[in-house]
Amino acid sequence: SLLVTSSASSAGECNINLNDDDVDYLVVGAGGGGIQMGLHLQKFGYSYAILEKANVAGSFWTQFPRFRELISVNKWSRDEKHALRYDWHSFLEAPITMMNITAKYFPSGDDFQAYMTEVVRLADLRIEYGSEVDSMASASDGSDRPCVVMADGRHRCARQRIFVGTGLREKREPLLEAMGGTYYSKITRDMAFRKRVCIFGNGNAGFETAQNLYDVADKVTVYGTKAVRIASVTKYTGDVRTKFLQVLENFHFKLRDTVDQADAYLHLAGLDHVLDGHHLRQADRAIHASTIMNRDACEVSVIATGFDSDVPGLNLTARFPPSTDWYESTAIPKVHYIGWLMHENDFRKNSGGFLAGYRYLIRNLVHHIREQDDGIRYPRLTMTKEKVAQHVAHRLDVNSDLIILQDGVVLRDVIIPSDEEPGLYHYYEGITYQFHGDVIARDDAIYVYFMWGDTRRSQDVFENVNRYSDTKALRNLHIHPVVEVGGMIREMEEDIAVDWSGYFHTEAIHATIRAALDGDLGLFTAKGGKSYMYERAAINMTDDVHRPHARGVGDGGMDFVPPEFVSVIVRSILGGYGRDDLQALADAARSWVPFMFDG
């Protein structure tokens, strides 16, 4: 029998009788996270099944990105040891790389999905297509086995653990949709032909849309309630990429297209007495969008507000599902989140939510579960002091994981003295260090990682410096190695070619590691003693972001928005976005933003 709680946000219970069909591990979702986990489980000989609701692997990429070209790079490397630094699509332990599918620098979503399909075929991964999971559940027989409840009411259980890699889904905006908005996933160039196009959302989805419509539209305007974040400035690869910024140049040259940022202050309208914080933000966005539709006579409005995490059985209000160490669910033991859902600890800082990054986080999670479930020690090397210095230099030369998961937020090399063999050291390569209690509890642990400089003077990059200089290292602009011990750090000099294998770099690395091992921290500085971390800047696109019309209902703006229109928005929210309320909103919008409904 099966007992499941009625709340979609609660964990259920399964009364189970384990069958011969049960496996060691269940994986939910055959996207990037699920495939990477399957490759590792298969490598180590575990029984597993990947449950996928679609009829293909990587189904997300058959629809997204809307205009098909990815923002992740696929660059050939002459030096095979560095291949994964520039290949952001290939799986670890896979029989082929993305280069076997395409040599395009920016592959398409179809290319990526084709790569996943071919990896699944060649590796013979065990995927059950058409298997939709409704929720996760705990066994009620005292066995502590985790289970999934299928959409048809059946249940499946794992002998050990479940990994959930269901990724993202397009954010739903019922209010904007009722007001005539078209979702990012549905917009076409034909729809924008010689029209005034308003795009709501100034992330990659919004700017990708603008990049593909500006040449056919009468005018394109990209709107956001926060400043545009450009990846080349913030160093976060998930921020807006330069290749989508033609509309920004058009704006600067006053070629009709516009990038606009505006704030709204609904508390001045008294709505905070009616709506809670989440719903107040929904009303804020809808009222703000309506003022723009009216002011700019929008003929096509694109809803490009991004994506939400998609977890079966959870109605998330936060960006990520709540989890503990090793991405384990707080609700059901032995259920772990993988893929995009591992991104909480380094969101907006790092690459842990993208295949280029989470392939290493999943690798580490597999090593952890092997240690927990099978007693197989987490991989490490044991070596002498002199070998440690040599190995650090080697790692800085050949690694891809530390370069991609930079700034040491989630991933670091860690060196600790051996308690079993005095005089020797244990070297952990690229571990998710904050989850290793035996590591982070030690004051003598030495961390090695990469981080960005704290200056924006680009001329520093091109100085012809041919020997190591501690003074120069403190003026690093770009990514460079860091050694940390006891809260003190020493930054190594950056290299414009991202190559630390030369004599001067190697000698400096050896000297730094030997000093750290000896406890000689005279050349180290306090980690918080200066602005050692790159300041992640945001760029304001306009100087007039506080215009009354852009502030929605703030500072008297309520007079600008018809009160009856605001009322129907509030009713729609309080009514749970019911059909009748949304239809009433659509009817009201026809008079308030008529251009959206003409033709």
PDB file of N, CA and C in Angstrom, residues 236 319-320 340 343-350:
ATOM      1  N   TYR A 236      30.715  36.157 -13.370  1.00  0.00           N
ATOM      2  CA  TYR A 236      29.777  35.043 -13.200  1.00  0.00           C
ATOM      3  C   TYR A 236      29.250  34.679 -14.581  1.00  0.00           C
ATOM      4  N   ARG A 319      14.851  30.038  -4.249  1.00  0.00           N
ATOM      5  CA  ARG A 319      15.453  29.695  -5.540  1.00  0.00           C
ATOM      6  C   ARG A 319      15.857  28.224  -5.602  1.00  0.00           C
ATOM      7  N   PHE A 320      16.293  27.659  -4.472  1.00  0.00           N
ATOM      8  CA  PHE A 320      16.759  26.282  -4.441  1.00  0.00           C
ATOM      9  C   PHE A 320      16.061  25.518  -3.324  1.00  0.00           C
ATOM     10  N   TRP A 340      21.897  21.508 -11.685  1.00  0.00           N
ATOM     11  CA  TRP A 340      21.587  22.900 -11.336  1.00  0.00           C
ATOM     12  C   TRP A 340      21.243  23.044  -9.859  1.00  0.00           C
ATOM     13  N   HIS A 343      23.551  24.403  -6.988  1.00  0.00           N
ATOM     14  CA  HIS A 343      24.130  25.728  -7.207  1.00  0.00           C
ATOM     15  C   HIS A 343      23.945  26.694  -6.031  1.00  0.00           C
ATOM     16  N   GLU A 344      23.231  26.294  -5.003  1.00  0.00           N
ATOM     17  CA  GLU A 344      22.902  27.238  -3.933  1.00  0.00           C
ATOM     18  C   GLU A 344      24.141  27.831  -3.275  1.00  0.00           C
ATOM     19  N   ASN A 345      25.145  27.009  -3.029  1.00  0.00           N
ATOM     20  CA  ASN A 345      26.318  27.485  -2.282  1.00  0.00           C
ATOM     21  C   ASN A 345      27.184  28.461  -3.071  1.00  0.00           C
ATOM     22  N   ASP A 346      27.083  28.459  -4.399  1.00  0.00           N
ATOM     23  CA  ASP A 346      27.925  29.375  -5.175  1.00  0.00           C
ATOM     24  C   ASP A 346      27.120  30.141  -6.224  1.00  0.00           C
ATOM     25  N   PHE A 347      25.818  30.289  -5.984  1.00  0.00           N
ATOM     26  CA  PHE A 347      24.981  31.015  -6.935  1.00  0.00           C
ATOM     27  C   PHE A 347      25.467  32.450  -7.088  1.00  0.00           C
ATOM     28  N   ARG A 348      25.548  32.893  -8.340  1.00  0.00           N
ATOM     29  CA  ARG A 348      26.004  34.228  -8.704  1.00  0.00           C
ATOM     30  C   ARG A 348      27.473  34.456  -8.364  1.00  0.00           C
ATOM     31  N   LYS A 349      28.198  33.402  -8.016  1.00  0.00           N
ATOM     32  CA  LYS A 349      29.616  33.520  -7.713  1.00  0.00           C
ATOM     33  C   LYS A 349      30.469  32.614  -8.584  1.00  0.00           C
ATOM     34  N   ASN A 350      29.874  31.522  -9.059  1.00  0.00           N
ATOM     35  CA  ASN A 350      30.694  30.446  -9.586  1.00  0.00           C
ATOM     36  C   ASN A 350      29.922  29.656 -10.626  1.00  0.00           C
TER      37      ASN A 350
END
